Amino acid sequence: MSEPPVIFKRNKSKPSQRGRVATTDAEAASIPGAEAEADDSPSTVAAKLKKSRAKAKSTLSFGGEEEEGEVFKLKKSSLSRKVALRNDSPGVAPAAFQPTTPRSTGPTYDAAYLNELKASTPTARPPLPVENIISYDADVPMDVDSATQVSSLTTITDVQGDEEAIPSASSILAAKQKRERLRSTKASGEEDYISLSLTKKDDYSKGPHPDSRLVREEDELGDADDEFAGYTSAQERIALGKKSRKKEAQKRRDEMNDMILDAEEEDDETREWEQEQLRRGGLRPEADEPAPKPVYKPAPIPSVTPIPTMSAAVARLTQCMSELTTSHAEHSAAMSKIGEEQRLLEEREKEMREMIAKAEQKRSWFSAFRDWIESVATFLDEKFPQLEKLEDEHLSIIKERADMIAQRRKAEDEDGLALFLGTPPQPPPAPDEVDDLGRVISSANPAASRADRTAAREARRLRRRATNQQPSAATRQEEDGYSTDASLPPSDADDYRAAMGKLVADAKALMADVKADEFRDPALGLGRWFGEWRAKFDDIYRGAWGGLGMVSAWEFWVRLESLGWNPLERPRSLDSFRWYTALYTYSRPAPPDADPEDEEDEPELGPDGDLVSAMITTALIPRFCRILESGALDAYSAADVRRLVDLAEQIEASVERQSPKFEMLLKSAYMVFSAAVSASEATLAPFLALNQPPRFDPAAIPARRRVLARRHKLLRTLLQWRRYAGDAYGLGQLAARLVTGSMLPIAETGWDVGGEEIMRKVAQNLPAELVPPALQALRSAA
């Protein structure tokens, strides 16, 4: 039974080489001597092994004494002996190598082919000629200088083993010359070969101990353990486990399959290379005949094709032309459509980029705006309570002043009524009052107090007369009763001015710790930020009512600027304030194409409308109402009413008359006049309740005249305000109530001594619809 074919794996970079196949039993039988060896029994083989272990003398002698011990003897395989015997037999030439015809599917490795290949393959070099054989020389030294000498010694040993031959003189001379040449080459340091490396061995570092034979691992260079680990067994591992052995077996099977595939893929070029290597190695004889030259084969002549007709060619060209025209039109339309789509996409991309840029700009701007608004809110949270405290202090000062004037006026009215109507019963004495220091304040004597008030009134009259530089008698009579106007004594007036000065100083100190200009001047802060909002994002600004939001934030600075201002005491136009100018300019933004030097054309209102009106409605009117109700408006003062009318007209220019805020102002003025009429009736009621006849007193007539003149003055201011405000909240009824309830009862007590004269003036001043029936005769008589 023949052995299975042996397969070798060949890399792509090197041609595949064929291995030697083991000798089969049939071949071993044909070898001489092999039959004798095969016929030996096991006992004979064991005896031969014992004899081989016996001591033997060396067949080589290099001039030294024979050494005892086991001597190495070169053993030859049966195959080498077979080749030697075949070469020694005369007249037998090596069989020529006859390669089989290669098949297109790959090389064949069956048993017959391998036996034929092995039989035709020489296993040793052909024998050298007799004249070239170098015989054994006892004078050959022991030192072996080169690989050539090693091969020579091997040859000598082989020859000596076969037959004893004495070298000739020429062979000895040639060997001696070769040894001398090798010695001289070694002594001179030259190399007898061409190195493939670019550097010499001496160029490398020999380490710290060049003379030592011990080489450290780090001094070794080019050991190729890592470089050629893939070609050695350095990376191989012994499989111990069941799974690992199974994996190794599978890996070997895969490698064998790869080798089989590589062997089957052998091409003609590889096969030619193998044949050439066999020929160069002497294992394949040269071909006696050269390769046959290629024979020229002319190209076949095609069959005759009929010439097409003109009409068929024209029809074919016409059809091709129409198809090309249609295809070109379709392609042109498709290109136009694609171009239009590309243009639209580019425009859309440009719009999207602009939208993204605008969105990023909007986000960054609103982020900064939010931070600034938060800082403004923090500022207002800190400053607004302080401002409200100062406003309450201002109202308390005004109220204290108004109370002082009202008490003095009431005391003077009671003194006059007591002169011609009698003294009403006095209430029980009140307990002693205690001041802040715990001291008892003694109650004043009514009689003494009346005398003091009379003296003070006469002193004020004298000062007024001196100031007016001796007025006429008519003026003196007309002034009688008007000396108790809204004026304070000098000491109280000085205290009032000091309190107002302190209030103004506190208002300035409120912003003393503020250094940023945008917080000191709202036009630089609020005006700039809200103006940018309106200019950049107008739609968002309108949707969020940005103008009203700015007015709400600006209210602090408006109230701070108007702190301490009494519009009835110190009249001032609203357009003289800084906030009025700033809001007026903000409400009328200049168009982008407007000429900045052209000041004649006033810009139109912006999308916010008139923010001045919104500020007046939001901040000023509630403030004015509180000031009026606190006592800033003196119902007996014609000057205060006149200034109130001027202020209402300025407010009406910006705010509609029918607006709720303006109605609040009218109602506050009505409340002041109603309080004055009620106070007059309350003062007169105790004296009318006495129901006593008029007393005869020389001072009763001027006293009655003064009391009537004061009520007449209140009636005139009431009618003056009614002419502006109309009959809102019942001002006409309030005037009729004053005439019938306070003036007519006093005039009837002294009708002939001045009462009729004053009531006639009252009837003339009253509108016809307000004249009571008792005064109709006086009005008709006038």
Coordinates of N, CA and C in Angstrom, one line a residue, residues 6-138:
V6 N 2.6 13.8 0.0 CA 3.1 14.8 1.0 C 2.9 16.2 0.3
I7 N 2.2 17.1 1.1 CA 1.9 18.4 0.5 C 2.7 19.5 1.3
F8 N 3.4 20.4 0.6 CA 4.2 21.4 1.2 C 3.5 22.8 0.9
K9 N 3.5 23.7 1.9 CA 3.0 25.0 1.7 C 4.0 25.9 1.1
R10 N 3.7 26.7 0.1 CA 4.7 27.6 -0.6 C 4.2 29.0 -0.4
N11 N 5.1 29.9 0.0 CA 4.7 31.3 0.1 C 4.7 31.9 -1.3
K12 N 4.1 33.0 -1.4 CA 4.0 33.7 -2.7 C 5.3 34.3 -3.2
S13 N 6.2 34.6 -2.2 CA 7.4 35.3 -2.6 C 8.5 34.3 -3.1
K14 N 8.3 33.0 -2.7 CA 9.3 32.0 -3.1 C 8.6 30.9 -3.9
P15 N 9.2 30.3 -4.9 CA 8.6 29.2 -5.6 C 8.5 28.0 -4.7
S16 N 7.6 27.2 -4.9 CA 7.4 25.9 -4.1 C 8.5 24.9 -4.5
Q17 N 9.0 24.3 -3.5 CA 10.0 23.2 -3.6 C 9.4 21.9 -3.3
R18 N 9.8 20.9 -4.0 CA 9.3 19.6 -3.8 C 10.2 18.8 -2.7
G19 N 9.5 18.2 -1.8 CA 10.3 17.4 -0.8 C 10.6 16.0 -1.3
R20 N 11.4 15.4 -0.5 CA 11.9 14.1 -0.8 C 10.9 13.1 -0.2
V21 N 10.4 12.1 -1.0 CA 9.4 11.1 -0.5 C 10.1 9.9 0.1
A22 N 9.6 9.4 1.1 CA 10.3 8.3 1.8 C 10.3 7.1 0.8
T23 N 11.2 6.2 1.0 CA 11.4 5.1 0.1 C 10.4 4.0 0.5
T24 N 9.7 3.5 -0.5 CA 8.7 2.4 -0.3 C 9.4 1.1 -0.2
D25 N 8.6 0.1 0.1 CA 9.1 -1.3 0.3 C 9.6 -1.8 -1.0
A26 N 8.9 -1.5 -2.1 CA 9.4 -2.1 -3.4 C 10.7 -1.6 -3.8
E27 N 11.0 -0.3 -3.5 CA 12.3 0.3 -3.9 C 13.4 -0.2 -3.0
A28 N 13.0 -0.4 -1.7 CA 14.0 -0.9 -0.8 C 14.4 -2.3 -1.2
A29 N 13.5 -3.1 -1.7 CA 13.9 -4.5 -2.2 C 14.8 -4.5 -3.3
S30 N 14.8 -3.4 -4.2 CA 15.7 -3.4 -5.4 C 17.1 -2.9 -5.0
I31 N 17.3 -2.4 -3.8 CA 18.6 -1.8 -3.4 C 19.5 -3.0 -2.9
P32 N 20.7 -3.2 -3.4 CA 21.6 -4.3 -3.0 C 21.9 -4.1 -1.5
G33 N 21.9 -5.2 -0.8 CA 22.2 -5.2 0.6 C 21.0 -4.9 1.5
A34 N 20.0 -4.3 0.9 CA 18.8 -4.0 1.7 C 18.1 -5.3 2.0
E35 N 18.1 -6.3 1.1 CA 17.4 -7.6 1.3 C 18.0 -8.3 2.4
A36 N 19.4 -8.2 2.5 CA 20.1 -9.0 3.6 C 19.7 -8.4 5.0
E37 N 19.6 -7.1 5.0 CA 19.2 -6.4 6.2 C 17.7 -6.7 6.6
A38 N 16.9 -6.8 5.6 CA 15.5 -7.1 5.8 C 15.3 -8.5 6.3
D39 N 16.2 -9.4 5.9 CA 16.1 -10.8 6.3 C 16.6 -11.1 7.7
D40 N 17.3 -10.1 8.3 CA 17.9 -10.3 9.6 C 16.7 -10.5 10.6
S41 N 17.0 -11.4 11.6 CA 16.0 -11.6 12.6 C 16.2 -10.6 13.7
P42 N 15.2 -10.4 14.6 CA 15.4 -9.5 15.7 C 16.6 -9.7 16.6
S43 N 17.0 -11.0 16.8 CA 18.2 -11.3 17.6 C 19.5 -10.8 16.9
T44 N 19.5 -10.9 15.6 CA 20.6 -10.4 14.8 C 20.8 -8.9 14.9
V45 N 19.6 -8.3 14.8 CA 19.6 -6.8 14.9 C 20.1 -6.3 16.2
A46 N 19.7 -7.0 17.3 CA 20.1 -6.6 18.7 C 21.6 -6.8 18.8
A47 N 22.2 -7.9 18.3 CA 23.6 -8.1 18.4 C 24.4 -7.1 17.6
K48 N 23.9 -6.7 16.4 CA 24.6 -5.6 15.7 C 24.6 -4.3 16.5
L49 N 23.5 -4.0 17.2 CA 23.4 -2.8 18.0 C 24.4 -2.8 19.1
K50 N 24.6 -4.0 19.8 CA 25.6 -4.1 20.8 C 27.0 -3.9 20.3
K51 N 27.3 -4.5 19.0 CA 28.6 -4.3 18.5 C 28.9 -2.8 18.1
S52 N 27.8 -2.1 17.7 CA 28.0 -0.7 17.3 C 28.4 0.1 18.5
R53 N 28.0 -0.4 19.7 CA 28.3 0.4 20.9 C 29.8 0.1 21.4
A54 N 30.4 -0.9 20.9 CA 31.8 -1.2 21.3 C 32.7 -0.1 20.8
K55 N 33.9 -0.1 21.5 CA 34.9 0.9 21.2 C 35.5 0.7 19.8
A56 N 35.7 1.8 19.1 CA 36.2 1.7 17.7 C 37.3 2.7 17.6
K57 N 38.3 2.4 16.8 CA 39.3 3.4 16.5 C 38.9 4.3 15.4
S58 N 39.3 5.5 15.5 CA 39.0 6.5 14.4 C 39.7 6.2 13.2
T59 N 39.1 6.3 12.1 CA 39.7 6.1 10.8 C 40.5 7.3 10.3
L60 N 40.3 8.4 11.1 CA 41.0 9.7 10.7 C 42.1 9.9 11.7
S61 N 43.3 10.3 11.2 CA 44.4 10.6 12.1 C 45.0 11.9 11.7
F62 N 45.1 12.8 12.6 CA 45.7 14.1 12.2 C 47.0 14.3 12.8
G63 N 47.8 13.2 13.0 CA 49.2 13.3 13.5 C 49.3 13.2 15.0
G64 N 48.1 13.2 15.8 CA 48.2 13.1 17.2 C 48.0 11.7 17.7
E65 N 48.2 11.5 19.0 CA 48.1 10.2 19.6 C 46.6 9.9 19.7
E66 N 46.4 8.5 19.7 CA 45.0 8.0 19.7 C 44.5 8.2 21.1
E67 N 43.2 8.7 21.1 CA 42.6 9.0 22.4 C 41.6 7.8 22.7
E68 N 41.6 7.5 23.9 CA 40.7 6.5 24.4 C 39.3 6.9 24.5
G69 N 38.4 6.1 24.5 CA 37.0 6.4 24.6 C 36.2 6.1 23.3
E70 N 35.0 6.5 23.3 CA 34.1 6.2 22.2 C 34.5 7.2 21.1
V71 N 34.6 6.7 19.9 CA 35.0 7.5 18.7 C 33.8 7.7 17.8
F72 N 33.7 9.0 17.4 CA 32.5 9.3 16.5 C 32.8 8.7 15.1
K73 N 31.8 8.0 14.6 CA 31.9 7.4 13.2 C 30.7 7.8 12.4
L74 N 31.0 8.4 11.3 CA 30.0 8.9 10.3 C 29.2 7.7 9.8
K75 N 27.9 7.8 10.1 CA 27.0 6.7 9.6 C 26.2 7.3 8.4
K76 N 26.1 6.4 7.4 CA 25.4 6.8 6.2 C 24.1 6.1 6.1
S77 N 23.1 6.8 5.6 CA 21.8 6.2 5.4 C 21.8 5.2 4.3
S78 N 20.8 4.3 4.2 CA 20.7 3.3 3.2 C 20.6 4.0 1.8
L79 N 19.9 5.1 1.8 CA 19.7 5.8 0.5 C 21.0 6.4 0.0
S80 N 21.9 6.9 0.9 CA 23.2 7.4 0.5 C 24.1 6.3 0.0
R81 N 24.0 5.2 0.7 CA 24.8 4.0 0.2 C 24.3 3.5 -1.1
K82 N 23.0 3.6 -1.3 CA 22.5 3.1 -2.6 C 22.9 4.0 -3.7
V83 N 23.0 5.3 -3.5 CA 23.5 6.2 -4.5 C 24.9 6.0 -4.8
A84 N 25.7 5.8 -3.7 CA 27.1 5.6 -3.9 C 27.4 4.3 -4.7
L85 N 26.7 3.2 -4.4 CA 26.9 2.0 -5.1 C 26.5 2.2 -6.6
R86 N 25.4 3.0 -6.8 CA 25.0 3.2 -8.2 C 26.0 4.0 -9.0
N87 N 26.6 5.0 -8.2 CA 27.6 5.8 -8.9 C 28.9 5.1 -9.1
D88 N 29.2 4.1 -8.2 CA 30.4 3.4 -8.4 C 30.4 2.3 -9.5
S89 N 29.2 1.9 -9.8 CA 29.1 0.8 -10.8 C 29.4 1.4 -12.1
P90 N 30.3 0.8 -12.8 CA 30.7 1.4 -14.1 C 29.6 1.1 -15.2
G91 N 29.6 2.1 -16.1 CA 28.7 2.0 -17.2 C 27.3 2.3 -17.0
V92 N 27.0 2.8 -15.8 CA 25.6 3.1 -15.5 C 25.4 4.6 -15.3
A93 N 24.7 5.1 -16.1 CA 24.5 6.6 -16.1 C 23.2 6.9 -15.5
P94 N 23.1 8.1 -14.8 CA 21.8 8.4 -14.2 C 20.7 8.6 -15.2
A95 N 19.6 8.1 -14.8 CA 18.5 8.2 -15.8 C 18.1 9.6 -16.0
A96 N 17.7 9.9 -17.2 CA 17.3 11.3 -17.5 C 15.9 11.6 -16.9
F97 N 15.8 12.8 -16.5 CA 14.5 13.2 -15.9 C 13.5 13.5 -17.0
Q98 N 12.4 12.7 -16.9 CA 11.4 12.9 -17.9 C 10.1 13.5 -17.2
P99 N 10.0 14.8 -17.3 CA 8.8 15.4 -16.6 C 7.5 15.0 -17.3
T100 N 6.5 14.8 -16.6 CA 5.2 14.5 -17.1 C 4.6 15.8 -17.6
T101 N 3.7 15.6 -18.5 CA 2.9 16.7 -19.0 C 2.0 17.4 -17.9
P102 N 2.3 18.6 -17.6 CA 1.5 19.2 -16.5 C 0.0 19.4 -17.0
R103 N -0.8 19.2 -16.0 CA -2.2 19.4 -16.3 C -2.6 20.8 -15.9
S104 N -3.7 21.2 -16.5 CA -4.2 22.5 -16.3 C -4.7 22.7 -14.9
T105 N -5.1 21.5 -14.2 CA -5.7 21.6 -12.9 C -4.7 21.7 -11.8
G106 N -3.4 21.5 -12.0 CA -2.4 21.5 -11.0 C -1.5 20.3 -11.0
P107 N -0.5 20.3 -10.2 CA 0.4 19.1 -10.1 C -0.3 17.9 -9.6
T108 N 0.3 16.7 -9.9 CA -0.2 15.4 -9.5 C 0.7 14.8 -8.5
Y109 N 0.3 14.4 -7.4 CA 1.1 13.8 -6.4 C 0.7 12.3 -6.0
D110 N 0.4 11.5 -7.0 CA 0.0 10.2 -6.7 C 1.3 9.3 -6.5
A111 N 1.1 8.1 -6.1 CA 2.3 7.2 -5.8 C 3.2 6.9 -6.9
A112 N 2.6 6.6 -8.1 CA 3.4 6.3 -9.3 C 4.2 7.5 -9.7
Y113 N 3.7 8.7 -9.6 CA 4.4 9.9 -10.0 C 5.5 10.1 -9.1
L114 N 5.3 10.0 -7.8 CA 6.3 10.2 -6.8 C 7.5 9.2 -6.9
N115 N 7.1 8.0 -7.1 CA 8.2 6.9 -7.3 C 9.0 7.2 -8.5
E116 N 8.4 7.6 -9.6 CA 9.2 8.0 -10.8 C 10.1 9.2 -10.6
L117 N 9.5 10.2 -9.8 CA 10.3 11.4 -9.5 C 11.5 11.1 -8.7
K118 N 11.3 10.2 -7.6 CA 12.4 9.9 -6.8 C 13.5 9.0 -7.4
A119 N 13.0 8.2 -8.3 CA 14.0 7.3 -9.0 C 14.9 8.1 -10.0
S120 N 14.3 9.2 -10.5 CA 15.1 10.0 -11.5 C 15.8 11.2 -10.8
T121 N 15.7 11.3 -9.5 CA 16.3 12.4 -8.8 C 17.6 12.0 -8.1
P122 N 18.8 12.5 -8.5 CA 20.0 12.1 -7.8 C 20.1 12.6 -6.4
T123 N 20.6 11.8 -5.5 CA 20.6 12.1 -4.1 C 22.0 12.5 -3.7
A124 N 23.0 12.5 -4.5 CA 24.4 12.9 -4.2 C 25.1 13.5 -5.4
R125 N 26.1 14.1 -5.2 CA 26.9 14.7 -6.3 C 27.6 13.6 -7.1
P126 N 27.8 13.8 -8.4 CA 28.5 12.8 -9.2 C 30.0 12.7 -8.7
P127 N 30.6 11.6 -8.8 CA 32.0 11.4 -8.3 C 32.9 12.3 -9.1
L128 N 34.0 12.8 -8.3 CA 35.0 13.7 -8.9 C 36.0 12.8 -9.8
P129 N 36.6 13.5 -10.7 CA 37.6 12.7 -11.4 C 38.7 12.3 -10.5
V130 N 39.5 11.4 -11.0 CA 40.6 10.8 -10.2 C 41.7 11.8 -10.0
E131 N 42.0 12.7 -11.0 CA 43.0 13.6 -10.8 C 42.7 14.8 -9.9
N132 N 41.4 15.0 -9.6 CA 41.0 16.1 -8.7 C 40.7 15.6 -7.3
I133 N 40.9 14.3 -7.0 CA 40.6 13.8 -5.7 C 41.9 14.1 -4.9
I134 N 41.7 14.7 -3.7 CA 42.8 15.1 -2.8 C 42.9 14.0 -1.8
S135 N 44.1 13.3 -1.8 CA 44.2 12.2 -0.8 C 44.5 12.7 0.6
Y136 N 44.5 11.8 1.5 CA 44.6 12.2 2.9 C 46.1 12.6 3.1
D137 N 46.3 13.7 3.8 CA 47.6 14.2 4.1 C 47.7 14.2 5.6
A138 N 48.8 13.5 6.1 CA 48.9 13.5 7.5 C 49.4 14.8 8.1

